[in-house]
Each structure stands twice: as structure tokens, then as C-alpha cells.
Short mmCIF file of C-alpha atoms in Angstrom, two decimals:
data_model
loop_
_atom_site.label_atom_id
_atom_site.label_comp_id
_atom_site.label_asym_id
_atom_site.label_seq_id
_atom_site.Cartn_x
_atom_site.Cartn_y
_atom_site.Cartn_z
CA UNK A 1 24.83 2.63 -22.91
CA UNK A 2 26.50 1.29 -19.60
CA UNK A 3 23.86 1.67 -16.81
CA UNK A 4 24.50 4.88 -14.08
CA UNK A 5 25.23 4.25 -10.89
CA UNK A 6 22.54 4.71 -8.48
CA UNK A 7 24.61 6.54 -6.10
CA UNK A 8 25.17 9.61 -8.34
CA UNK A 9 21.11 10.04 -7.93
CA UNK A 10 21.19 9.93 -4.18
CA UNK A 11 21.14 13.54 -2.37
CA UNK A 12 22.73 14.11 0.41
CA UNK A 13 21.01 13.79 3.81
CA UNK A 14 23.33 15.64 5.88
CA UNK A 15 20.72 19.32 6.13
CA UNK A 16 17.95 16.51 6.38
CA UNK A 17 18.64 15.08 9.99
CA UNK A 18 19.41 18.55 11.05
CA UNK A 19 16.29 19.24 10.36
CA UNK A 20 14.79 16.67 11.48
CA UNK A 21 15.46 16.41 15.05
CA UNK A 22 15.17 20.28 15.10
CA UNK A 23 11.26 19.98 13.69
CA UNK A 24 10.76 16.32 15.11
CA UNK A 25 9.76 14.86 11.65
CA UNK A 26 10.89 11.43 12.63
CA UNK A 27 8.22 11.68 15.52
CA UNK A 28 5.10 10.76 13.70
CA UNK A 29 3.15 9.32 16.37
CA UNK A 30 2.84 8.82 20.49
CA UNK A 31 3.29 5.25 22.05
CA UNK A 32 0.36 4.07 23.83
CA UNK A 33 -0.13 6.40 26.91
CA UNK A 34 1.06 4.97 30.19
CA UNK A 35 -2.02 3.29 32.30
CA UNK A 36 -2.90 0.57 34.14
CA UNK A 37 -3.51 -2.67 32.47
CA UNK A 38 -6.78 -4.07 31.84
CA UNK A 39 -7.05 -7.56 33.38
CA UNK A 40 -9.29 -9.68 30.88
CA UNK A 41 -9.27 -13.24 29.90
CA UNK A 42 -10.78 -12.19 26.76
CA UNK A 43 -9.54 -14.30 23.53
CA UNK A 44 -8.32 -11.80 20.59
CA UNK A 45 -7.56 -13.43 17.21
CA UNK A 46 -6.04 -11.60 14.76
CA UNK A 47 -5.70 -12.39 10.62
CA UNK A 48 -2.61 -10.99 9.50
CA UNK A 49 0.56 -10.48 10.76
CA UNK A 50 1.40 -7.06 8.34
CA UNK A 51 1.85 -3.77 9.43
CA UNK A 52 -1.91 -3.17 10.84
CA UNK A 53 -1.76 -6.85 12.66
CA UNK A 54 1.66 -6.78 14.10
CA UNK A 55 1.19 -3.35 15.01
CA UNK A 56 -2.32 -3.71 16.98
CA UNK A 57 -0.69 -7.04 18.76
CA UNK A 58 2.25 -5.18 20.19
CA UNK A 59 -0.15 -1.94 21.48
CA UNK A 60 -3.02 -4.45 23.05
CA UNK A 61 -0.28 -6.59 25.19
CA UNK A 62 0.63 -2.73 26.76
CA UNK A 63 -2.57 -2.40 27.56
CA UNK A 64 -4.02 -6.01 28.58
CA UNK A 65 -3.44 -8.28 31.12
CA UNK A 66 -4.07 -11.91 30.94
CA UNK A 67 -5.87 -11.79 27.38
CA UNK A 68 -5.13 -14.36 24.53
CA UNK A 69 -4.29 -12.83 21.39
CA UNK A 70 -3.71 -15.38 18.48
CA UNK A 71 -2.32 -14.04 15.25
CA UNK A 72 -2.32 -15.96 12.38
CA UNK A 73 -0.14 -15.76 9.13
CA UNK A 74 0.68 -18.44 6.78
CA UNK A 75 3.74 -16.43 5.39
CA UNK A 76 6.71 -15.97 7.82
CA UNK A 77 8.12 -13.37 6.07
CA UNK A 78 7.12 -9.51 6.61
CA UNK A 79 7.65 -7.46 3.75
CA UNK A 80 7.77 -3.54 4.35
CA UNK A 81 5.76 -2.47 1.18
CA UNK A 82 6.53 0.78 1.26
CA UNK A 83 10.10 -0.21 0.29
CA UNK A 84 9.29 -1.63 -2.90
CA UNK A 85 9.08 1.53 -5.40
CA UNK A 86 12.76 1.96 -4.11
CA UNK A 87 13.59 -1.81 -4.56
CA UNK A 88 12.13 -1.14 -8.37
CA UNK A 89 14.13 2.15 -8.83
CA UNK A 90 17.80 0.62 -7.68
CA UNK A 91 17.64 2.26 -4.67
CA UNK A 92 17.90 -0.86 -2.25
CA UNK A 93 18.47 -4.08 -2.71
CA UNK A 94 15.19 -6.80 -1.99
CA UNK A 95 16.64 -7.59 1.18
CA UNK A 96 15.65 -4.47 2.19
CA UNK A 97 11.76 -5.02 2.38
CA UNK A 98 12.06 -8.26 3.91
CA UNK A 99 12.68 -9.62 7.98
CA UNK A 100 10.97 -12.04 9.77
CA UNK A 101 6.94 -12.09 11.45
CA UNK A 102 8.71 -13.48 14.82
CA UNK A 103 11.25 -10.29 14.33
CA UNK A 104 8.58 -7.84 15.80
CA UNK A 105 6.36 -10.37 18.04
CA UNK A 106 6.18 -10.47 21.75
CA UNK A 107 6.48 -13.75 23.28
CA UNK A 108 3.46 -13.38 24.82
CA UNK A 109 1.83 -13.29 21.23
CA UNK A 110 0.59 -16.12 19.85
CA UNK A 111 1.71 -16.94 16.32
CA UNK A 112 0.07 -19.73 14.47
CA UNK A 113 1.79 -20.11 10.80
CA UNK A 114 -1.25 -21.01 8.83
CA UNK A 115 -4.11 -19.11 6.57
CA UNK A 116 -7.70 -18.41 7.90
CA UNK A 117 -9.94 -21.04 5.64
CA UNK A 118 -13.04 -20.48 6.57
CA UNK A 119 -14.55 -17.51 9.11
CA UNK A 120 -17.77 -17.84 10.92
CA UNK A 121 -18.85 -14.70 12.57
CA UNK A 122 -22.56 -16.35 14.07
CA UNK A 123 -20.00 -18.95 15.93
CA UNK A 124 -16.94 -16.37 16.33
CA UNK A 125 -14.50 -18.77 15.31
CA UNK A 126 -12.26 -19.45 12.41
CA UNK A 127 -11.34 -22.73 10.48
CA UNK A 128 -7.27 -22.37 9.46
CA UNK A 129 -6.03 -23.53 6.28
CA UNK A 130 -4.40 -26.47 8.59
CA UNK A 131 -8.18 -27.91 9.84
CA UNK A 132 -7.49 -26.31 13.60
CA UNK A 133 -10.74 -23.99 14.41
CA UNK A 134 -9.94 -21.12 16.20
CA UNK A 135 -12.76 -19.54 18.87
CA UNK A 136 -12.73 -15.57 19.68
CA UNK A 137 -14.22 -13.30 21.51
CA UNK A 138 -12.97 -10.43 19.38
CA UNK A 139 -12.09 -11.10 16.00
CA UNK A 140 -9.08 -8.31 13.98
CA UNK A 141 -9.44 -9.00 10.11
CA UNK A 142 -6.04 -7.08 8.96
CA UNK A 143 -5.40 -9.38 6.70
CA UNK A 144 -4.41 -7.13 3.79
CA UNK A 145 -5.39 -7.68 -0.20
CA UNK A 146 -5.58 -10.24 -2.90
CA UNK A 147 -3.25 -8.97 -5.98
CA UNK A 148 -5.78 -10.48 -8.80
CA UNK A 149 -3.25 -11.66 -11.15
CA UNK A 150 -5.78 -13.87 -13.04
CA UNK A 151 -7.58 -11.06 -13.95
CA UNK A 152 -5.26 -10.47 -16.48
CA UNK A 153 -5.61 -12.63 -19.33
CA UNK A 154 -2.17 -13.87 -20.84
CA UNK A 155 0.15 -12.97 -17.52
CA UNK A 156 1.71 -14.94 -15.01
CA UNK A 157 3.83 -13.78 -12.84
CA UNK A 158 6.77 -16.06 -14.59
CA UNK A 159 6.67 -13.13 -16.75
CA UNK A 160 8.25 -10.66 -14.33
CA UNK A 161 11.79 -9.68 -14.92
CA UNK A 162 11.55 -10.57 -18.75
CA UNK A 163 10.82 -8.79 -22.04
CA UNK A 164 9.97 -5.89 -20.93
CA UNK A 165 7.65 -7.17 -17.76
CA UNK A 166 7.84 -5.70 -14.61
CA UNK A 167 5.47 -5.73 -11.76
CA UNK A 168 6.44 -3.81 -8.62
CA UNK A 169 3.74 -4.94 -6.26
CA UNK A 170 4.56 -8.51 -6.97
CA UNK A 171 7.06 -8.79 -4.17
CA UNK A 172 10.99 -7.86 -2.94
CA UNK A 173 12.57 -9.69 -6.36
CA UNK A 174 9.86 -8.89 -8.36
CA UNK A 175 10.36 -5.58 -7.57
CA UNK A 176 14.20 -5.74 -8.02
CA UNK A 177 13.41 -7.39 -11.07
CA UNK A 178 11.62 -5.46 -12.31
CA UNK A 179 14.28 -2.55 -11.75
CA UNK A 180 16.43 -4.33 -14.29
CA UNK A 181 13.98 -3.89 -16.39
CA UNK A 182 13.26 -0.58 -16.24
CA UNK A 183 17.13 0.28 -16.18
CA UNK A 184 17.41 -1.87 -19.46
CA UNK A 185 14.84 0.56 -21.51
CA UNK A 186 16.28 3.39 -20.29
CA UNK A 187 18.74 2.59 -21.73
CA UNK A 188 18.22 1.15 -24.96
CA UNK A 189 14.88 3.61 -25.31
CA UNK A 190 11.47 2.12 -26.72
CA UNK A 191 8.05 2.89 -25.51
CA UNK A 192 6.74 2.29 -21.78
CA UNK A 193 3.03 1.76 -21.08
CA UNK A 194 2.18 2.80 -17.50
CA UNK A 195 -1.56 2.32 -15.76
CA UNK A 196 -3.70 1.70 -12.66
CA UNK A 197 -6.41 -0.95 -11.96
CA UNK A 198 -10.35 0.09 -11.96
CA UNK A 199 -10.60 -1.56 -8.53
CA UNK A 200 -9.30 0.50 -5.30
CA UNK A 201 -5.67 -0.31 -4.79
CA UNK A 202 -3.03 -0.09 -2.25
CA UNK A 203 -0.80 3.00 -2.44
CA UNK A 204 -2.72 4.77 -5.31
CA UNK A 205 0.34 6.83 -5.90
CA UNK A 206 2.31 3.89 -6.76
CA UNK A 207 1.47 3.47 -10.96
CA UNK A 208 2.51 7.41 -10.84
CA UNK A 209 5.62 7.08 -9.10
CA UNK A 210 6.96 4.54 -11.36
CA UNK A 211 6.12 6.53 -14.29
CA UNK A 212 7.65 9.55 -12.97
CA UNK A 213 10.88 7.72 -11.74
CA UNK A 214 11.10 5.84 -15.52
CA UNK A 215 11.11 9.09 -16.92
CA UNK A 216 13.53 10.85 -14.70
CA UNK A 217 16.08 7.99 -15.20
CA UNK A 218 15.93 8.41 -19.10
CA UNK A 219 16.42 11.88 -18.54
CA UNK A 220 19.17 11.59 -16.35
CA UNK A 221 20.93 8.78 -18.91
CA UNK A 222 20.71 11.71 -21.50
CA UNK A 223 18.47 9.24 -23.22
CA UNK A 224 14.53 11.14 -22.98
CA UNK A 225 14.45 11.71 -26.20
CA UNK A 226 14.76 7.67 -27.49
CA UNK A 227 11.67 6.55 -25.54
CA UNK A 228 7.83 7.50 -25.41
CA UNK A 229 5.85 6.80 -22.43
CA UNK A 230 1.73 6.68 -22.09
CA UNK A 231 -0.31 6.21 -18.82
CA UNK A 232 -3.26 4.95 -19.27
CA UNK A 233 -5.38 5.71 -16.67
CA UNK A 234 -8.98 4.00 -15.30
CA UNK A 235 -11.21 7.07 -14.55
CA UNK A 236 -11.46 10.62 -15.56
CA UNK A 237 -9.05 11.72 -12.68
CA UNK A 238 -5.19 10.99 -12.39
CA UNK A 239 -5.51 11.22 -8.47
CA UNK A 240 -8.43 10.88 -6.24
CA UNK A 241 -7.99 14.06 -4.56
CA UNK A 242 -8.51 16.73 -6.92
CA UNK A 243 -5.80 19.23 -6.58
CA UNK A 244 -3.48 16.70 -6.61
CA UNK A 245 -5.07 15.22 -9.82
CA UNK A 246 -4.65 18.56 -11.19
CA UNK A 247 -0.77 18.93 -10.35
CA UNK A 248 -0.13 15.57 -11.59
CA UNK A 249 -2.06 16.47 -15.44
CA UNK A 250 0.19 19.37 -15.26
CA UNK A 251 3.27 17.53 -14.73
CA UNK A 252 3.06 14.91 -16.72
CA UNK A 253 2.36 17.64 -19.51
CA UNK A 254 5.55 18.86 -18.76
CA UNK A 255 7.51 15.95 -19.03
CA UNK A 256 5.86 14.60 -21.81
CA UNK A 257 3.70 11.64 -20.58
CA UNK A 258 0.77 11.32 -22.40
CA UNK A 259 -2.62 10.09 -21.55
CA UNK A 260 -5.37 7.75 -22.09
CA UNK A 261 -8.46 8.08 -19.33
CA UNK A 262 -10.98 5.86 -18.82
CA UNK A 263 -9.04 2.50 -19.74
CA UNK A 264 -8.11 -0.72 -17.19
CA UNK A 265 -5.96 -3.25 -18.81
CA UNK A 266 -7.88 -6.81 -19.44
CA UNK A 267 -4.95 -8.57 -21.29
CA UNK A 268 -1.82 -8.91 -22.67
CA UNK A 269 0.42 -10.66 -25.38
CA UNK A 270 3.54 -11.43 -23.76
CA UNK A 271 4.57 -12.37 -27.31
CA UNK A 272 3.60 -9.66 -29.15
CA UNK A 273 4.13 -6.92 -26.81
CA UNK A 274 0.41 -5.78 -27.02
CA UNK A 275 -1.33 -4.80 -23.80
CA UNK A 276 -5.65 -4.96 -24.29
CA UNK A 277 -7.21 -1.95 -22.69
CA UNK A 278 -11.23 -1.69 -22.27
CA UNK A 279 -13.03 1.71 -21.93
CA UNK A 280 -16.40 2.59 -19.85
CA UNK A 281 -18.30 1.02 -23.01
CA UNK A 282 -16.57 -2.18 -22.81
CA UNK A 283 -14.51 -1.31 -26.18
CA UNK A 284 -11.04 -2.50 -26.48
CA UNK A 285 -8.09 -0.25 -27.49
CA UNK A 286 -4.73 -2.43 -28.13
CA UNK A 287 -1.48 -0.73 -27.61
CA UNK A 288 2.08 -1.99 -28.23
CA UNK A 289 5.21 -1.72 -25.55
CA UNK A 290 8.11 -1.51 -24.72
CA UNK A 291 8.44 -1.64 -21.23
CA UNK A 292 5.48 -1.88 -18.79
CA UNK A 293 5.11 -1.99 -15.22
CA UNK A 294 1.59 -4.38 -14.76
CA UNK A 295 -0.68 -4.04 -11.55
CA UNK A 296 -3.56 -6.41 -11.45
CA UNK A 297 -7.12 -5.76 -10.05
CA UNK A 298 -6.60 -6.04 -6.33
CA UNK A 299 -9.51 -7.79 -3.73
CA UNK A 300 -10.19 -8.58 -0.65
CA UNK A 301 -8.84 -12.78 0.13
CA UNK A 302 -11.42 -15.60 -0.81
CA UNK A 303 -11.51 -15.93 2.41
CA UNK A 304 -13.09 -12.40 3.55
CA UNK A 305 -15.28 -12.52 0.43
CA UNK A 306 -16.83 -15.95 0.82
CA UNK A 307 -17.70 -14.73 4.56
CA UNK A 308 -20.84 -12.63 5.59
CA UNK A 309 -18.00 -10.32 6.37
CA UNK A 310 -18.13 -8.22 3.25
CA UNK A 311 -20.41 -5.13 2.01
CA UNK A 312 -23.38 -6.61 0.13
CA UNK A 313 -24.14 -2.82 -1.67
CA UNK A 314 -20.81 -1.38 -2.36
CA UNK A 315 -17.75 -2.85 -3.81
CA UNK A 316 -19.90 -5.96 -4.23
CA UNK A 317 -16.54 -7.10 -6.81
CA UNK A 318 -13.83 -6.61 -4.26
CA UNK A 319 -15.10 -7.75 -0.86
CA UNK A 320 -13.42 -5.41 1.74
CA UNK A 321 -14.93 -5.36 5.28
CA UNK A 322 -18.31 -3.43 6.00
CA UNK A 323 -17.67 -1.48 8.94
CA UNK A 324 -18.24 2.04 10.08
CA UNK A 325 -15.83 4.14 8.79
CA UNK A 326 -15.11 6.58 11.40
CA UNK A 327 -14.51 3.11 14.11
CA UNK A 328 -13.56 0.75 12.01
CA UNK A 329 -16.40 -2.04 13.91
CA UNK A 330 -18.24 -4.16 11.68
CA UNK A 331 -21.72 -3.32 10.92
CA UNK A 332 -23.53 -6.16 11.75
CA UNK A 333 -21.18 -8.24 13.87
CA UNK A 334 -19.70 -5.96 16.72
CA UNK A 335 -16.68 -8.02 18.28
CA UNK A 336 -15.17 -8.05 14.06
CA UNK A 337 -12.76 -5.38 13.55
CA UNK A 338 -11.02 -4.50 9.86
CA UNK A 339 -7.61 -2.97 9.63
CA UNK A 340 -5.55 -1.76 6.72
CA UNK A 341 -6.28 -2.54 3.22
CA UNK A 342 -9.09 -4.71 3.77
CA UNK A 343 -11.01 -2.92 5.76
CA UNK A 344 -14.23 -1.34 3.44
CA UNK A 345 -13.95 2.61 3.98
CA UNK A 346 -13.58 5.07 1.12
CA UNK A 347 -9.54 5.82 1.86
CA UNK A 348 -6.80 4.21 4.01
CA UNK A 349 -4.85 1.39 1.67
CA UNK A 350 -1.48 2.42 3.10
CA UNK A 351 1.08 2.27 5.77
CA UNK A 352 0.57 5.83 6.96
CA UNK A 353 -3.26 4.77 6.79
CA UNK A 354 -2.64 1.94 9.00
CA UNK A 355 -0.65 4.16 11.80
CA UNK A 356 -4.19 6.33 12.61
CA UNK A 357 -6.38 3.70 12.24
CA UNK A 358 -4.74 0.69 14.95
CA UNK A 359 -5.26 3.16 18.01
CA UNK A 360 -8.75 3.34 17.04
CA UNK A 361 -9.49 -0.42 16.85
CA UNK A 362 -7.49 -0.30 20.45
CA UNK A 363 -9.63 2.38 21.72
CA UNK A 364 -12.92 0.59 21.26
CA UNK A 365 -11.82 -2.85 21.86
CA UNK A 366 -9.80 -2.13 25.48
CA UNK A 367 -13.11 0.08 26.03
CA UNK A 368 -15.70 -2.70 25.01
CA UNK A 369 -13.48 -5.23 27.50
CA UNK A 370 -13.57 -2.76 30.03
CA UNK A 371 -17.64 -2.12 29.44
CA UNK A 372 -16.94 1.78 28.27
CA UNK A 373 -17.54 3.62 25.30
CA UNK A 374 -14.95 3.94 22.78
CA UNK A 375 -14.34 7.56 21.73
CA UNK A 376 -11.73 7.88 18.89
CA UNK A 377 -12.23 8.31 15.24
CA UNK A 378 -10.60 7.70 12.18
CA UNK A 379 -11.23 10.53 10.01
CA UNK A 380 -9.23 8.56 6.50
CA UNK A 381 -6.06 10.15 7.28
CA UNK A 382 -4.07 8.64 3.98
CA UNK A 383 -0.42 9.98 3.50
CA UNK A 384 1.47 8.71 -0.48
CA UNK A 385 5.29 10.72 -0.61
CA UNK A 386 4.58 10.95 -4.12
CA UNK A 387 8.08 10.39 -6.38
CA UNK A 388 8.31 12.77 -9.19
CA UNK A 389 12.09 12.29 -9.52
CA UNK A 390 14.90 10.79 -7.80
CA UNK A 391 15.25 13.34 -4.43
CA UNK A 392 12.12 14.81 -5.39
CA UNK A 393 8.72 13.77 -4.33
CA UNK A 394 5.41 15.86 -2.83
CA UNK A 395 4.29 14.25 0.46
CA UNK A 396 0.40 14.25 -0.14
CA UNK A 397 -1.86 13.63 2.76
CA UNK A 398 -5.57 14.30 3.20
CA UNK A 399 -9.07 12.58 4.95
CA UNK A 400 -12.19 11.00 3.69
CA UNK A 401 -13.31 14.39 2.59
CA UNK A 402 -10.50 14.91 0.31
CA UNK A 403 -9.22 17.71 2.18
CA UNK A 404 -5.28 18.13 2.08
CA UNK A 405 -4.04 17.58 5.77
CA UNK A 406 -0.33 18.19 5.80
CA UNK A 407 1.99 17.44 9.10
CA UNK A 408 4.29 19.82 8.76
CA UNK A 409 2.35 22.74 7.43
CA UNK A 410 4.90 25.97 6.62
CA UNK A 411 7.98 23.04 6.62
CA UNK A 412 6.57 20.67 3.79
CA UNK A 413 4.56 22.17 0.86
CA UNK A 414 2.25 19.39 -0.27
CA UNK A 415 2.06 20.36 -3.72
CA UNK A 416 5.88 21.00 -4.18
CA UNK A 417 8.68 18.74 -5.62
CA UNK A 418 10.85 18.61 -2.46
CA UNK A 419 14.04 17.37 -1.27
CA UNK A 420 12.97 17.07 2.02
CA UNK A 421 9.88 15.15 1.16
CA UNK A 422 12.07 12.71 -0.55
CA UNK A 423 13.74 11.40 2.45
CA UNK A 424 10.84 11.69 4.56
CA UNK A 425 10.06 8.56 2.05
CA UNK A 426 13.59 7.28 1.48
CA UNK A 427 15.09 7.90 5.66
CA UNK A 428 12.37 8.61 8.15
CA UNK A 429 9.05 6.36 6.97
CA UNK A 430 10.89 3.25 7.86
CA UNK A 431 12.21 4.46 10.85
CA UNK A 432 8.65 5.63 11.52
CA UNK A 433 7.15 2.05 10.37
CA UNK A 434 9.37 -0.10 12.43
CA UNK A 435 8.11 1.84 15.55
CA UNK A 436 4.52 1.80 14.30
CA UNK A 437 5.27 -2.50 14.44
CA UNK A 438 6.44 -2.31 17.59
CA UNK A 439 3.45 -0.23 19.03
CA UNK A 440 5.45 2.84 19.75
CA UNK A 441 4.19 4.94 16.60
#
């Protein structure tokens, strides 16, 4: 079978922009109100120079005068995330994901190209992976997550792009690797093996989107009835928010996914094909595939986790940030901030996450220079466009509590397979994101 062309799955978007400036769906957010700046000689470093870094740089030079904010990055490269499921489903090419840290910086930002080494929160400074130490007064860790390959006995990341080995949070050509891949077995048929790590994870909705979209393109090749696929899923749930968890079971019933709870992947045999899943009880369960799409255990950096930064009583394995989840201030060390998918709270690894939670980190730091109280809250607003289909997809969003929380409530149905919550994903969220880098979102 001769691969389709992507473009006879794309919908058209024409009744989408109508309806979007009409409703305002591509305003997701307000640009720092207009005030008087704060003069303060105050030193900011920030780790990270992703969506929740860049984006907190940009809003504190609006509302600071004469402070010194450092960022620091080792990679020069920014990679919009969000863009990879679409990379991995032919939808855009790698390029698409990728542009430059300097792209979105003021000049009046600091950028120093190297990796925090070492952090010291009793000194407030930071050692970088280049030997220069780094004083702060106020100290932003948004320095995202570790993707714990080595976790994984028998994989490398070599293995991406061959033999039926793809691995969509891996990066732009991973991801677009890992497309041809996926468009390979849909083709020739053969059984896919889909899963989720034990640890929390980045985009949640991500192992189920792939699964979905693998399925829909055999379906739409004519060719769902020459392949099998399994998910084999870590807890007792498919989704941490119940409902959704729910809707999911039901539609992968449907479609004819079947599933294994209360399994996280520990190896594989590149070899054999065999992927080595262990249950609550620490039994193993080997199964064979075709085609499989691997996420790894994901952790905070050495670096956060061999600092006093982390939680000592909760996620003891993983490392992410102790602070207070409703202000996102450390605990124990009140000038230390944590954005974005390090930051230890019970929701918030994603882009959408990221867009509520930098105006509260703004709030109390511009208030703490200023000697005021901060006042705002993040309440885990998380938002996942889940993909059931290509030009289908249920935009879920919902708090800490679990409640749903939907934007456009009597417009977008949550729990519905929509058209118009597909291009929220594949039009406005970029759209959306670029502003959110620039401090306008």
C-alpha cells in the first residue's frame, strides 16, 4: 500500500476563523495590565529558557525597571512541544517545532548559553555547567523535565525511527521519525503496543493521542482490520480526571483498543520485538510488537534533585520543586520560584498549564520587590486538546480538584469529538503560545 497523503485528512478551516474572531477563541489570555514600572536593582535569574522561562522574562521587563534578569539555557534551540504529536502524525514537518531562544528575547534579557551545575539556595547563587557562579536575589527554576531514557533497559534513543521504534517526546526528528514509522505499519498492518510511564509526565494526554491517531490512520488506509493495537496502561485509570477516564474506556472499546492496567514498561528487546511490562507486584508480563511509540519515566534534572530544592515526602523518585501550590513559592526558601513541569504541584505539566501559572510567579515576585502582598492563585488550571482522530479531538481542561473547567462553555463540549476543538490544537494554540512567549498571553 502507497502511503495517503496527509492533506486528504486535513479539514477545512474556513467556518473555523469565522468563528473564531466572532467568539474570540484565539484570545486566551490578557497582556500584562498597563502600570507604572517598578524601579528595582534586584538580580532575577532564571533556569530555562522554555515556554514558562521565556514567557516570565518578557512579562517582568514590562513591569521592572532597572532589574537584572539572567536566563540561562544550554540549548539554543526552543522547541514548541505542543507541536510534536502533529510532527509524529505527518501533519508538519520538524521544522515546525523548532526557532531560536534569542527569537523571543528582549535585549535587555540576559542570556547565558550554559546548564545550571550546581544550585545553592543558603548562598542564592548557582554554579553553571561552564564554572561561572551566578548570585540572585530571586531565583525562577522553569527548567522543565528529565526524559529518563535509561530507565529503560535495552533502548537508546539510536533506536528511534527503526524497526518499529518511535518515540514522540524525543524531539522535532524523533518525532518526524517516528511518523514514518507509524505510517509504515499502517500500512503493512502488525500489532502496536501503546503505554504511559508510572511517574507524572508532561502532556498526560499524549500516549492516548498517539494511539487514537494510529488507529484512525489504519482506518482511514482501509487497513483496521490487518493490525491489533493494546495500551497498556500504569494505574487503574486511563485519565486522571475521572469522567474523562471514563470517555476514553468507552472509546477505546469502540475502536477496538484493548487494555492492560496496572503495567509501566521496564525493558525492551529491540531484537526480538518484546517490550517487559511489570505490574503493582513487581511481576513481569512480556508482550511482542509491532510498532510502539516508547515514553520513558520522566524527572526532575540532576540538577534540581541533587539540590535541597526538591520535596523530601512526596515524589521522593522524581524531584520536582516543593512549593505551595496555589503560589508557586518554595516552601522553605522564599525568593525560589518553580514554573512549568518542574514545579512539584499535583497538575500543570503543559503549555496551557504554564500560561496561568507565569502571572502568578509575576504577581508575588513584582509584589515581594515592591514590599506588598502577592494576591493571585493558581488553582491547576491544565488544558490537553485530546486527538481522537484526525479533525477530531475533545479539548479537556480542569483544576487541582479535578473539576472540568471549559473556556468556551455552550461553544466547545469537553467531552465531544469536535472539529472545532481540533484546530483550536492544530491553528489557534500556537498562535496563542507564541504570544504567551512574548508576554502578551
Amino acid at each position: 500500500d502507497r502511503p495517503m497523503s496527509i492533506d486528504s485528512f486535513r479539514p477545512s478551516r474556513r467556518g473555523f476563523l469565522g468563528l473564531a474572531s466572532g467568539a474570540g477563541l484565539l484570545a486566551l489570555g490578557d497582556a500584562p495590565a498597563a502600570a507604572a514600572r517598578v524601579k528595582t536593582s534586584a538580580k532575577i535569574l532564571i533556569l530555562g529558557a522554555g515556554a514558562a522561562g521565556t514567557a516570565l522574562a518578557n512579562r517582568l521587563m514590562t513591569r521592572l525597571e532597572g532589574a537584572e534578569i539572567t536566563l540561562l539555557d544550554g540549548r539554543a534551540k526552543h522547541w514548541y512541544q505542543p507541536g510534536f504529536t502533529l510532527i509524529a502524525a505527518g501533519l508538519k514537518p520538524a521544522t515546525y517545532s523548532v526557532s531560536e531562544n534569542t527569537d523571543w528575547l528582549p535585549r535587555d534579557v540576559k542570556l547565558v548559553e550554559a546548564f545550571a551545575a550546581e544550585i545553592d539556595p543558603e548562598a542564592k547563587s548557582v554554579t553553571t555547567s561552564t564554572g561561572e557562579k551566578l548570585s540572585y536575589d530571586y531565583l525562577v527554576v522553569a527548567t522543565g523535565l528529565k526524559l529518563d531514557w535509561e530507565a529503560i533497559e535495552g533502548f537508546s534513543t539510536d533506536l528511534i525511527g527503526k524497526n518499529g521504534i518511535g518515540a514522540v517526546y524525543a524531539g522535532p526528528q524523533e518525532a518526524a521519525a517516528t511518523w514514518a514509522e507509524m505510517d509504515r505499519f499502517t500500512s503493512e498492518g502488525g500489532k502496536a503496543v501503546f503505554f504511559r510511564p508510572a511517574t507524572e509526565m508532561k502532556c498526560a494526554g499524549a500516549p492516548l493521542k498517539y494511539t487514537f491517531l494510529t488507529e484512525d490512520y489504519a482506518t482511514k488506509k482501509g487497513n483496521r482490520g490487518k493490525i491489533a493495537i493494546e495500551y497498556w496502561n500504569n494505574s487503574k485509570a486511563l485519565f486522571g480526571v475521572p469522567i474523562v477516564a471514563e470517555k476514553v474506556r468507552m472509546l477505546f472499546e469502540e475502536r477496538g483498543i484493548v487494555t492492560e492496567m496496572e503495567r509501566s514498561l521496564t525493558a525492551i528487546d529491540p531484537a526480538k520485538k518484546i517490550l517487559t511490562f511489570t505490574d503493582q507486584d513487581g511481576i513481569t508480563h512480556e508482550t511482542d510488537y509491532d510498532f510502539t511509540n516508547i515514553i520513558p519515566p520522566q524527572r526532575a534534572p540532576d540538577v534540581i534533585r541533587n539540590s535541597p530544592l526538591p520535596w523530601a515526602d512526596k515524589w521522593v523518585d522524581q524531584g520536582w520543586v516543593e512549593v505551595d501550590p496555589r503560589t508557586l513559592r518554595h516552601n522553605r526558601f522564599p525568593e525560589v520560584f518553580a514554573l512549568g513541569d518542574v514545579a512539584g504541584v499535583p497538575k500543570g505539566k503543559t503549555a496551557a498549564s504554564v500560561k496561568w501559572q507565569v502571572p502568578v510567579v509575576e504577581d508575588y515576585l513584582v509584589s515581594d520587590i515592591e514590599g506588598k502582598e502577592g494576591s493571585a492563585a493558581y488553582n491547576g488550571y491544565t488544558s490537553c486538546p485530546l486527538i481522537t482522530r484526525v479533525g477530531r479531538a475533545m479539548l479537556i481542561e480542569f483544576d487541582y480538584k479535578n473539576n472540568l473547567t471549559p473556556s468556551f462553555p455552550g461553544i466547545i463540549a469537553p467531552l465531544e469529538e469536535l472539529w472545532i476543538s481540533w484546530l483550536m490544537k492544530e491553528v489557534a494554540l500556537k498562535a496563542t503560545y507564541n504570544a504567551m512567549l512574548r508576554g502578551k498571553a
